[in-house]
Amino acid sequence: MEKWRFLDTGRLSASENMALDEVLLECRARGESPNTVRVMQFSNPSVLVGFNQSVEQEARVDYCLESGIDINRRITGGGAIFFDRTQIGWEVICEKSFLGAGLPSTTLFESICEPVVQAIRELGIRASFRPRNDIEVDGRKISGTGGTDEGDALLFQGTLLVDFDVDSMLRALRVPVEKLKAKELESAKDRVTCLKWELGHVPGPEEIKSLLKRNFESAFRIELVDGGLTREEEILFNERKLFFKSPGWVHKVKSPGKEQITIHSIHKGDGGIIRTAMNVNLQQKRIKSVLITGDFFSFPRRTILDLEAELKDVKADIGIISEKVEHFFERTDCTVPGFGASDFVEGVKKCLDKVEITRFGIPLHLANRINAVNATFASVINDRPKHLLLPYCAKSPDCEWRYNEGCAECGECSIDNAIKLGQEKGMESITIQSFEHLMETIELIRKEGATSYIGCCCEAFFMKRLEDFEGSGMPAILIDIDSETCYDLGKENKAYAGQFERRTEVNIELLRMVLNAEL
Amino acid sequence: MSDIEGFNMPDDLYYHKEHAWVKILDDGTVKVGMSDFYQKNSGDTTYIDLPFEGDDVEQGETCGKIQSAKWVGKFVSPLTGKILSVNEDLEDDSTLINKEPYENGWIMTMKPSDLDGELANLFHGGAVSDFVKKEIADIDKKKQQQ
Ligand code: SF4
Ligand code: SF4
């Protein structure tokens, strides 16, 4: 039976662990080191970005600094991961011919994941390999993986979540969660799992390591012999350690734009609301990741998670996406009562519509704060709307016009600027005093022949009244307002009655961009 | 076009064991890309680190990186020579390697320094089919063992 080395490197810093990956692969490629299964832990919680990812786009750097979380870069592909102190990393470094593949194929990934799947099953958890090369339990990820090669050797590695600190993960990584609302935190938790949640207790690290060892031995038909670093590895490791700590390595890939922006949309279907949040790669016009939440049930429960996985790395093209989503529902037998494939497509489409707004020179983080109803942004712009609707909550609380329609344009609040911007474009401004007043106003301007309008209101109001906005049938562009809204403050009932006393701000910069938008 | 076990491996090309193809152009320079066998197995390319124009590279030397969903792979030059140009369109859309491996998905052009000598190290004609079949057999063998 072939003998391999079992290398337990214990707890090391992120830079040391990453440096060792390179050293072990390089020495194996040169034929100086034996085939190896390594297990590892981290001395500090760490964010590890994939080889070609940019730190700014993937990590919340400030939060990591404050919280003592290390940031480093893997030599392998795949997405950014959060490695806390309880997790166990495993990896295989061997000659390619042993696994019968010089190519990174699903078959190869499955061969290497199989022993880990078996080890988790031995603990009594129904783990399985998911073809996009992760290990999951009932649709929830328990081990993420990635690999690379050098000469005739390959390195393939994965994590094993033991007792996972999801809250820190969500704060450390820029996952598509907009404002870390409690509800979104909860639904993100549905997407991962760990040994503790499955078992109710935490198996000791030694137990897990020996389980992994045994299962690699039987699946690969090898004997694993405990061993340390070779002399050459030791020397090379000491040389490389510093480089892996340097900004030259950690920040090797500079973000093409700036930080990652999550775009989100809301769609109302017969069954209720679908919220879609996604990260896109603007250069490659590709979806990086999607998070779909809402008040729905799905059968089987993992449907939404599978759908999200399906949309990862897909071209941001609505034709391709609708084909994928429709095919997904046909193929899998999954159902989400009250919703059809088209509802999920619509959620994605609304996100992509926001990406389209960037064609008008509006940056994505601001485009994200624009919602178009009953038409696309472009068609409302082309229609050259004649009415600008502004919210009373942006008026000064002590202004005599606060609770009356109109404004004396005294310059005390952002309403004045907004009205002037509108005037430059020949638009009539109307201040909206309550929800009923809004509905009446839409009817009124329709009678006057208007076919669209531009409005400013907080996004919470837009979401809550989506049905009414859509029901009015009038195409509109709605721009989010600044500062705390009555919803943030729990005063929406007072606001409904037109009696909210705080002052919000019309986002003048964004309003100007929209009014000047031209193709 | 020549179909080998479902992979499109055109007859007029030469193939390196790390899956690059070589097309000999009329002026004696060559065009290089990744084969259909490579792209079907590794899936969508998510990122490419292109080789550098003007660099001198050797046959078998790593001169770029190709990343698929979870794998950082090396791009290995199939010949020795000078890199004349690289396909910058791949920076906007690296999946051209998947969509049009032999057309718009090309990676670089080169002026080879020992074309006749080195072509002998590449697969061509009947040898391509043996090469692909062996690669498939290796993958299948591993599958059956488990
Ligand atoms: S600008 Fe108009 S709304 Fe604002 S305080 Fe002056 S009068 Fe009131
Ligand atoms: S819901 Fe409240 S904060 Fe939002 S626009 Fe209306 S009054 Fe202003």
XYZ file of C-alpha atoms and ligand atoms in Angstrom:
681
model
C 0.000 0.000 0.000
C 1.280 3.432 -0.917
C 2.494 5.491 2.034
C 1.604 9.189 2.294
C 2.472 11.745 4.919
C -0.161 12.951 7.402
C 0.871 16.464 8.318
C -0.861 18.177 11.239
C 0.494 21.708 11.347
C -1.631 22.744 14.333
C -2.494 26.409 14.822
C -0.666 28.896 12.627
C -1.345 32.459 11.531
C -3.129 33.067 8.223
C 0.071 34.137 6.457
C 1.931 31.069 7.734
C -0.823 28.730 6.631
C -0.967 30.320 3.170
C 2.823 30.303 2.800
C 2.904 26.606 3.704
C 0.405 25.815 0.950
C 2.760 27.251 -1.603
C 5.825 25.583 -0.116
C 4.213 22.149 0.092
C 2.889 22.323 -3.467
C 6.182 23.582 -4.849
C 8.240 20.900 -3.108
C 5.818 18.212 -4.228
C 6.012 19.492 -7.833
C 9.802 19.266 -7.666
C 9.451 15.706 -6.482
C 11.169 16.499 -3.183
C 8.198 15.981 -0.887
C 5.876 13.023 -0.421
C 2.174 13.010 -1.246
C 0.514 14.606 1.744
C -2.774 15.095 3.552
C -2.502 18.173 5.743
C -4.876 19.335 8.478
C -4.617 22.849 9.857
C -6.097 25.393 12.224
C -5.736 29.148 12.570
C -4.413 31.044 15.585
C -6.654 34.039 14.768
C -9.976 34.204 12.971
C -9.123 34.980 9.347
C -10.656 36.141 6.103
C -9.054 34.338 3.161
C -9.777 35.714 -0.289
C -9.406 33.595 -3.423
C -6.270 33.957 -5.524
C -7.721 36.523 -7.923
C -10.044 38.382 -5.599
C -9.541 41.854 -4.252
C -9.527 42.313 -0.497
C -11.576 45.534 -0.624
C -14.299 43.882 -2.638
C -14.599 40.801 -0.485
C -13.861 41.902 3.077
C -15.057 44.654 5.400
C -11.494 45.669 6.123
C -12.293 48.098 8.957
C -14.377 45.578 10.816
C -11.615 42.975 10.456
C -8.977 45.371 11.771
C -11.099 46.361 14.774
C -11.974 42.781 15.581
C -8.513 41.255 15.288
C -9.381 39.274 12.176
C -6.408 38.504 9.899
C -6.786 38.979 6.158
C -4.826 36.945 3.674
C -4.920 35.494 0.162
C -5.050 31.862 -0.814
C -3.040 30.384 -3.650
C -6.188 28.518 -4.673
C -9.275 29.623 -6.569
C -12.782 30.049 -5.244
C -14.471 32.721 -3.189
C -13.570 34.504 0.026
C -14.089 32.527 3.217
C -14.122 33.247 6.923
C -12.024 30.848 8.934
C -12.692 31.023 12.658
C -10.594 29.351 15.327
C -12.799 26.276 15.597
C -12.654 25.317 11.925
C -10.411 22.587 10.638
C -8.784 22.983 7.242
C -7.905 19.893 5.228
C -5.923 19.568 2.055
C -4.427 17.086 -0.334
C -1.102 17.727 -2.049
C -0.179 14.991 -4.476
C 0.950 14.156 -7.962
C -1.812 14.657 -10.519
C -1.493 11.164 -11.919
C -2.596 9.667 -8.593
C -6.044 11.167 -9.086
C -5.963 10.405 -12.778
C -6.560 13.922 -13.925
C -4.507 16.785 -15.168
C -7.678 18.817 -15.416
C -9.804 20.478 -12.779
C -13.020 18.571 -13.433
C -16.021 17.833 -11.263
C -14.894 14.213 -11.165
C -11.577 15.267 -9.674
C -13.233 17.489 -7.065
C -15.611 14.732 -6.120
C -12.791 12.200 -5.712
C -11.008 14.484 -3.286
C -14.126 15.495 -1.345
C -15.390 11.952 -0.952
C -13.249 11.047 2.098
C -14.381 14.232 3.849
C -18.020 13.460 3.022
C -17.522 9.996 4.510
C -15.867 11.390 7.629
C -18.803 13.712 8.251
C -21.233 10.858 7.645
C -19.403 8.771 10.206
C -20.383 11.391 12.742
C -23.994 10.702 11.820
C -24.582 13.688 9.530
C -26.035 13.201 6.038
C -23.367 15.059 4.097
C -22.979 14.932 0.337
C -20.911 16.445 -2.457
C -22.533 19.245 -4.430
C -21.288 19.320 -8.028
C -20.123 22.898 -7.771
C -17.510 21.347 -5.511
C -18.685 22.044 -2.012
C -19.816 19.670 0.667
C -23.286 20.214 2.037
C -25.859 18.883 4.452
C -29.400 19.204 3.171
C -28.465 22.113 0.917
C -26.413 23.915 3.553
C -22.689 24.269 3.079
C -20.448 22.623 5.649
C -17.208 22.638 3.682
C -16.037 24.984 0.926
C -13.219 23.996 -1.382
C -10.728 25.219 -3.982
C -7.538 24.130 -5.687
C -4.583 24.851 -7.924
C -1.718 23.038 -9.568
C 1.975 23.369 -10.237
C 3.793 21.163 -12.716
C 2.665 17.596 -12.152
C 1.358 18.252 -8.648
C -1.943 19.586 -7.380
C -3.229 21.052 -4.157
C -6.907 20.848 -3.258
C -8.186 22.172 0.023
C -11.337 22.695 2.006
C -12.674 23.905 5.301
C -14.771 22.014 7.771
C -17.154 24.148 9.804
C -17.141 22.937 13.385
C -18.810 25.607 15.540
C -19.425 28.468 13.197
C -19.578 32.119 14.186
C -21.981 33.268 11.457
C -22.451 36.778 12.795
C -18.734 37.507 12.571
C -18.589 35.904 9.151
C -21.379 38.109 7.830
C -19.700 41.182 9.238
C -16.210 40.262 8.047
C -17.206 39.331 4.490
C -19.150 41.390 2.006
C -21.805 38.796 1.464
C -24.866 40.147 -0.301
C -26.674 41.313 2.787
C -27.556 44.945 2.593
C -27.824 46.340 6.057
C -27.358 43.228 8.163
C -30.967 43.298 9.188
C -31.898 40.631 11.669
C -34.051 38.849 9.138
C -31.316 38.681 6.552
C -28.879 37.400 9.150
C -31.308 34.617 9.912
C -31.740 33.652 6.295
C -27.985 33.692 5.710
C -27.758 31.201 8.547
C -29.974 28.885 6.530
C -27.249 28.631 3.955
C -24.473 27.195 6.071
C -24.255 24.639 8.809
C -21.571 23.199 11.066
C -20.914 20.078 13.094
C -22.228 21.671 16.267
C -25.594 22.648 14.796
C -26.030 19.207 13.322
C -24.872 17.216 16.343
C -25.716 19.460 19.256
C -22.152 19.204 20.521
C -18.665 20.017 19.320
C -16.427 17.057 18.572
C -12.827 17.644 19.683
C -10.314 18.669 17.016
C -8.261 15.513 17.526
C -11.309 13.332 16.968
C -12.122 15.179 13.738
C -8.562 14.964 12.475
C -8.312 11.240 13.057
C -11.686 10.736 11.364
C -10.401 12.608 8.334
C -7.175 10.626 8.382
C -8.955 7.272 8.463
C -11.305 8.202 5.663
C -8.576 9.504 3.383
C -6.737 6.227 3.978
C -9.645 4.049 2.991
C -10.925 6.144 0.072
C -7.475 6.639 -1.464
C -6.251 3.159 -0.432
C -3.163 4.598 1.138
C -1.467 4.473 4.499
C -1.046 7.845 6.183
C 2.057 8.131 8.313
C 2.371 11.018 10.764
C 5.233 13.289 9.774
C 6.587 16.835 10.010
C 8.048 19.236 7.464
C 11.112 18.100 5.516
C 14.306 20.146 5.803
C 13.774 21.717 2.378
C 10.197 22.615 3.240
C 11.334 24.110 6.544
C 13.940 26.313 4.828
C 11.592 27.447 2.080
C 8.826 28.112 4.621
C 11.090 30.422 6.624
C 11.945 32.290 3.447
C 8.354 32.715 2.245
C 6.625 33.501 5.538
C 7.458 37.186 5.368
C 6.344 37.597 1.805
C 2.945 36.084 2.584
C 2.534 38.660 5.340
C 3.378 41.590 3.059
C 0.857 43.936 1.421
C 2.433 42.905 -1.893
C 0.808 39.501 -1.462
C -2.298 40.301 0.559
C -3.287 43.206 -1.704
C -1.925 41.677 -4.895
C -5.207 42.204 -6.700
C -6.432 45.767 -6.571
C -10.132 46.182 -6.894
C -11.098 47.316 -10.376
C -13.686 49.723 -9.042
C -13.905 50.227 -5.337
C -15.591 48.131 -2.786
C -18.197 45.552 -3.605
C -21.698 46.960 -3.900
C -24.705 44.815 -3.227
C -27.718 45.657 -5.343
C -31.130 44.660 -4.190
C -34.646 44.570 -5.496
C -38.098 43.738 -4.333
C -40.744 42.001 -6.370
C -44.300 41.236 -5.450
C -45.788 38.033 -6.795
C -49.121 36.347 -6.057
C -47.594 34.561 -3.092
C -45.980 37.613 -1.507
C -42.656 39.396 -1.605
C -39.354 38.243 -3.061
C -36.241 40.158 -2.070
C -33.224 39.638 -4.261
C -29.763 40.861 -3.292
C -26.802 40.288 -5.539
C -23.179 41.104 -6.128
C -22.149 41.566 -9.734
C -18.808 41.737 -11.451
C -19.345 44.826 -13.600
C -16.254 44.227 -15.769
C -17.233 40.716 -16.684
C -20.969 41.418 -16.497
C -21.392 38.353 -14.375
C -23.390 37.591 -11.241
C -21.026 36.804 -8.387
C -23.581 35.716 -5.838
C -27.286 36.014 -5.128
C -29.323 35.898 -1.965
C -33.059 35.343 -2.333
C -35.293 35.879 0.666
C -38.949 36.519 1.281
C -42.023 35.248 3.014
C -42.296 31.944 1.237
C -41.955 28.256 1.830
C -40.253 26.009 -0.632
C -40.416 22.285 -1.238
C -37.952 20.825 -0.722
C -36.631 23.337 1.767
C -33.304 23.677 -0.053
C -34.895 24.823 -3.317
C -33.917 28.449 -2.897
C -30.362 27.541 -1.925
C -29.999 25.396 -5.023
C -31.437 28.160 -7.158
C -28.918 30.608 -5.700
C -26.097 28.157 -6.455
C -27.436 27.828 -10.000
C -27.165 31.572 -10.553
C -23.611 31.942 -9.260
C -21.073 33.075 -11.875
C -23.782 33.321 -14.538
C -23.617 36.051 -17.160
C -25.735 39.057 -16.148
C -28.039 38.605 -19.129
C -31.719 38.287 -18.447
C -32.250 35.898 -21.375
C -29.681 33.445 -20.045
C -30.969 33.859 -16.518
C -34.603 33.206 -17.315
C -33.608 30.116 -19.250
C -31.589 28.904 -16.259
C -34.346 29.577 -13.758
C -37.066 27.991 -15.895
C -34.916 24.994 -16.596
C -34.176 24.706 -12.879
C -37.869 24.473 -11.961
C -38.627 22.050 -14.806
C -35.691 19.824 -14.011
C -35.875 19.647 -10.247
C -39.505 19.218 -9.365
C -39.160 21.997 -6.824
C -42.121 24.175 -5.930
C -42.560 27.440 -4.123
C -46.318 27.843 -3.579
C -47.617 31.146 -4.877
C -44.541 31.768 -7.026
C -43.433 30.659 -10.446
C -40.087 30.736 -12.184
C -41.021 34.117 -13.669
C -41.255 35.692 -10.212
C -37.659 34.773 -9.405
C -36.561 35.965 -12.827
C -38.354 39.253 -12.163
C -36.446 39.722 -8.892
C -33.140 39.246 -10.697
C -34.284 41.432 -13.576
C -35.059 44.302 -11.240
C -31.517 44.080 -9.864
C -30.077 44.051 -13.367
C -32.256 47.054 -14.250
C -30.325 48.945 -11.587
C -27.081 47.875 -13.207
C -28.468 49.257 -16.492
C -28.945 52.658 -14.843
C -25.142 52.931 -14.690
C -25.245 53.440 -18.480
C -26.542 56.924 -17.719
C -23.357 57.712 -15.832
C -24.934 57.122 -12.429
C -22.577 55.067 -10.230
C -23.895 51.707 -9.067
C -24.123 52.578 -5.375
C -26.476 55.436 -6.294
C -28.293 53.493 -9.008
C -29.084 51.009 -6.256
C -31.137 53.723 -4.575
C -33.386 54.223 -7.573
C -36.509 52.191 -8.240
C -38.501 52.281 -11.422
C -42.150 51.153 -11.436
C -44.380 50.186 -14.327
C -41.543 50.869 -16.811
C -37.771 50.841 -17.020
C -35.639 53.743 -15.890
C -34.686 54.475 -19.501
C -38.254 54.678 -20.749
C -39.334 57.038 -17.965
C -36.341 59.264 -18.767
C -37.272 59.213 -22.463
C -40.812 60.197 -21.584
C -39.448 63.423 -20.005
C -41.805 63.516 -17.023
C -43.336 66.880 -16.161
C -43.990 66.295 -12.457
C -41.690 66.036 -9.479
C -43.269 64.650 -6.295
C -41.495 65.517 -3.023
C -42.153 64.238 0.520
C -43.319 66.577 3.294
C -40.940 64.866 5.719
C -38.052 66.691 4.035
C -39.523 70.076 4.981
C -38.263 71.833 8.107
C -40.323 70.696 11.113
C -41.045 74.308 12.036
C -41.868 75.461 8.519
C -45.422 76.701 8.127
C -45.667 74.605 4.962
C -44.702 71.410 6.755
C -48.264 70.111 6.956
C -49.609 71.940 3.929
C -49.012 71.389 0.289
C -46.551 73.869 -1.193
C -43.335 75.637 -0.252
C -42.258 79.287 -0.096
C -38.778 78.349 -1.380
C -37.051 80.059 1.539
C -33.925 77.879 1.213
C -34.220 76.401 4.717
C -34.480 72.789 3.576
C -33.670 70.485 0.666
C -37.165 70.917 -0.803
C -36.127 74.337 -2.082
C -33.164 72.919 -4.039
C -35.243 70.082 -5.364
C -37.910 72.463 -6.653
C -35.257 74.617 -8.367
C -33.718 71.579 -10.034
C -37.169 70.637 -11.287
C -37.801 74.140 -12.586
C -34.619 74.013 -14.668
C -36.160 71.046 -16.448
C -39.557 72.689 -16.707
C -41.102 70.373 -14.137
C -43.876 71.195 -11.740
C -43.112 70.179 -8.124
C -45.804 68.932 -5.778
C -45.142 68.246 -2.102
C -46.885 65.093 -0.944
C -48.509 65.358 2.457
C -49.762 61.805 3.057
C -50.321 58.480 1.372
C -53.861 59.413 0.305
C -52.587 62.679 -1.062
C -50.049 60.757 -3.131
C -52.749 58.587 -4.685
C -54.950 61.622 -5.376
C -52.025 63.452 -6.943
C -51.220 60.585 -9.291
C -54.862 60.575 -10.434
C -54.868 64.320 -10.830
C -51.753 64.515 -12.997
C -52.985 61.589 -15.062
C -56.133 63.593 -15.839
C -53.899 66.462 -16.878
C -52.272 64.132 -19.390
C -49.136 63.069 -17.505
C -47.770 59.661 -18.497
C -44.995 59.428 -15.918
C -43.426 61.236 -12.951
C -40.319 61.366 -10.827
C -40.682 61.138 -7.071
C -38.586 61.121 -3.932
C -39.481 58.927 -0.958
C -37.745 56.592 1.408
C -37.199 53.064 0.205
C -39.133 51.588 3.117
C -42.210 53.495 1.962
C -41.650 52.367 -1.607
C -41.435 48.739 -0.554
C -44.442 48.910 1.691
C -46.552 50.617 -0.972
C -45.174 48.721 -3.948
C -48.565 47.272 -4.747
C -50.172 50.707 -4.776
C -47.400 52.184 -6.895
C -47.764 49.321 -9.348
C -51.539 49.363 -9.118
C -51.674 53.015 -10.152
C -50.291 51.885 -13.519
C -48.315 55.117 -13.853
C -44.654 54.736 -14.834
C -42.322 56.434 -12.362
C -38.787 56.754 -11.099
C -38.559 56.869 -7.314
C -35.420 58.137 -5.662
C -34.513 57.194 -2.111
C -34.185 60.022 0.395
C -31.385 60.567 2.935
C -31.202 60.329 6.732
C -33.318 58.357 9.151
C -36.815 57.669 7.929
C -39.954 57.354 9.946
C -39.616 53.586 9.503
C -36.143 53.559 11.061
C -37.615 55.445 14.007
C -40.771 53.371 14.286
C -42.942 56.417 13.498
C -44.579 55.196 10.318
C -48.069 55.448 11.744
C -47.590 59.093 12.613
C -46.103 59.659 9.157
C -49.079 57.948 7.546
C -51.288 60.495 9.202
C -48.966 63.233 7.947
C -47.615 63.978 11.433
C -44.013 62.772 11.379
C -41.857 65.470 13.036
C -38.303 64.591 11.957
C -36.651 66.074 8.911
C -35.293 63.932 6.112
C -33.297 65.194 3.139
C -33.966 64.900 -0.555
C -30.845 63.368 -2.116
C -30.058 66.419 -4.242
C -26.940 64.970 -5.867
C -28.815 61.913 -7.063
C -31.890 63.891 -8.098
C -29.660 66.109 -10.238
C -28.123 63.060 -11.917
C -31.527 61.607 -12.675
C -32.926 64.864 -14.041
C -29.851 65.280 -16.241
C -29.814 61.643 -17.340
C -29.651 61.222 -21.067
C -28.513 58.358 -23.240
C -13.757 19.676 -37.403
C -12.977 16.413 -35.796
C -15.059 14.910 -33.046
C -13.249 12.724 -30.515
C -15.507 11.277 -27.825
C -17.697 14.363 -27.966
C -14.833 16.862 -27.950
C -14.143 19.077 -30.925
C -10.433 18.673 -31.725
C -9.784 20.131 -35.204
C -7.353 18.082 -37.327
C -5.163 20.922 -38.478
C -4.081 21.852 -34.929
C -1.292 20.582 -32.687
C -1.992 19.896 -28.992
C 0.238 20.196 -25.932
C -0.268 17.774 -23.033
C -1.363 20.687 -20.827
C -4.216 21.238 -23.302
C -3.108 24.259 -25.300
C -3.639 24.088 -29.078
C -1.274 25.496 -31.692
C -2.285 26.700 -35.126
C 0.465 27.357 -37.631
C -0.207 30.515 -39.618
C 0.976 31.213 -43.164
C 3.735 33.593 -42.102
C 5.351 31.040 -39.815
C 3.966 32.522 -36.591
C 1.490 30.549 -34.468
C -1.754 31.157 -32.650
C -2.363 29.475 -29.271
C -5.476 28.774 -27.211
C -7.019 26.129 -24.946
C -8.719 23.048 -26.394
C -12.373 22.104 -26.275
C -11.380 19.130 -24.123
C -9.904 21.519 -21.571
C -12.806 23.939 -21.563
C -15.537 21.305 -21.311
C -13.827 19.636 -18.384
C -12.923 22.686 -16.390
C -16.124 24.649 -16.957
C -16.565 28.402 -17.297
C -13.427 30.479 -17.069
C -13.919 33.165 -14.452
C -10.597 34.958 -14.756
C -7.427 34.959 -16.833
C -3.971 36.331 -16.104
C -2.716 36.817 -19.650
C 0.913 36.181 -20.632
C 3.019 39.277 -21.417
C 3.494 40.508 -24.940
C 7.190 40.560 -25.865
C 8.193 37.867 -23.353
C 10.400 34.992 -24.405
C 8.961 31.716 -23.164
C 9.951 28.095 -23.352
C 7.937 25.059 -24.281
C 6.256 23.844 -21.084
C 6.820 27.108 -19.207
C 3.965 28.590 -17.188
C 3.265 32.059 -18.558
C -0.255 32.843 -17.369
C -3.088 31.678 -15.131
C -6.576 30.533 -15.990
C -9.162 30.344 -13.260
C -12.419 28.448 -13.305
C -15.001 28.541 -10.518
C -12.738 27.012 -7.890
C -9.459 26.309 -9.560
C -6.453 28.453 -10.313
C -4.823 26.703 -13.269
C -1.599 27.471 -15.092
C -1.394 28.452 -18.714
C 1.579 26.610 -20.152
C 3.236 27.686 -23.380
C 3.156 24.855 -25.926
C 6.250 26.149 -27.774
C 9.469 28.108 -27.267
C 9.538 31.585 -28.766
C 8.538 35.226 -28.408
C 4.994 36.276 -27.518
C 3.807 38.652 -30.238
C 0.338 39.507 -28.990
C -2.223 38.489 -26.395
C -6.009 38.468 -26.700
C -7.147 41.376 -24.556
C -10.815 40.643 -25.236
C -10.427 37.853 -22.708
C -10.018 40.457 -19.979
C -13.576 41.632 -20.631
C -15.027 38.200 -21.159
C -12.855 35.260 -20.222
C -15.645 32.819 -21.100
C -14.733 33.296 -24.771
C -12.310 30.462 -23.958
C -15.400 28.323 -23.417
C -17.694 29.740 -26.047
C -15.270 29.907 -28.954
C -12.127 28.023 -27.945
C -10.687 28.016 -31.466
C -11.861 31.409 -32.659
C -12.331 34.469 -30.466
C -11.141 32.564 -27.394
C -7.500 32.403 -28.585
C -4.921 33.419 -25.972
C -1.731 34.544 -27.710
C 0.290 34.578 -30.919
C 3.977 33.664 -30.932
C 7.035 33.623 -33.138
C 8.380 30.146 -32.446
C 12.159 29.686 -32.403
C 12.311 25.960 -33.142
C 8.969 25.065 -34.633
C 9.994 21.945 -36.521
C 11.961 20.529 -33.625
C 9.252 21.122 -31.026
C 6.193 20.078 -33.015
C 7.369 16.527 -32.413
C 6.501 16.999 -28.722
C 2.889 17.906 -29.519
C -0.010 15.644 -30.393
C -1.237 15.775 -33.978
C -3.265 13.647 -36.382
C -4.050 10.176 -35.067
C -2.120 10.800 -31.852
C -4.736 13.344 -30.706
C -7.405 10.728 -30.429
C -5.118 8.454 -28.354
C -4.224 11.368 -26.086
C -7.847 12.352 -25.454
C -8.953 8.763 -24.943
C -6.191 8.176 -22.421
C -7.103 11.305 -20.486
C -10.729 10.183 -20.360
C -9.730 6.668 -19.321
C -7.648 8.070 -16.461
C -10.584 10.059 -15.176
C -12.922 7.063 -15.479
C -10.495 4.739 -13.769
C -10.421 6.971 -10.724
C -14.197 7.185 -10.747
C -14.542 3.414 -10.673
C -12.059 2.971 -7.857
C -14.316 4.922 -5.554
S -37.773 75.587 1.589
Fe -39.973 75.424 1.525
S -40.449 73.627 2.723
Fe -38.349 74.154 3.176
S -38.496 75.396 5.003
Fe -38.521 76.788 3.252
S -40.647 77.064 2.791
Fe -40.539 75.335 4.127
S -42.503 56.999 4.844
Fe -41.808 58.526 6.321
S -39.659 58.913 5.881
Fe -40.537 57.808 4.163
S -41.085 59.376 2.720
Fe -42.894 58.978 3.939
S -42.811 60.383 5.673
Fe -40.827 60.385 4.689
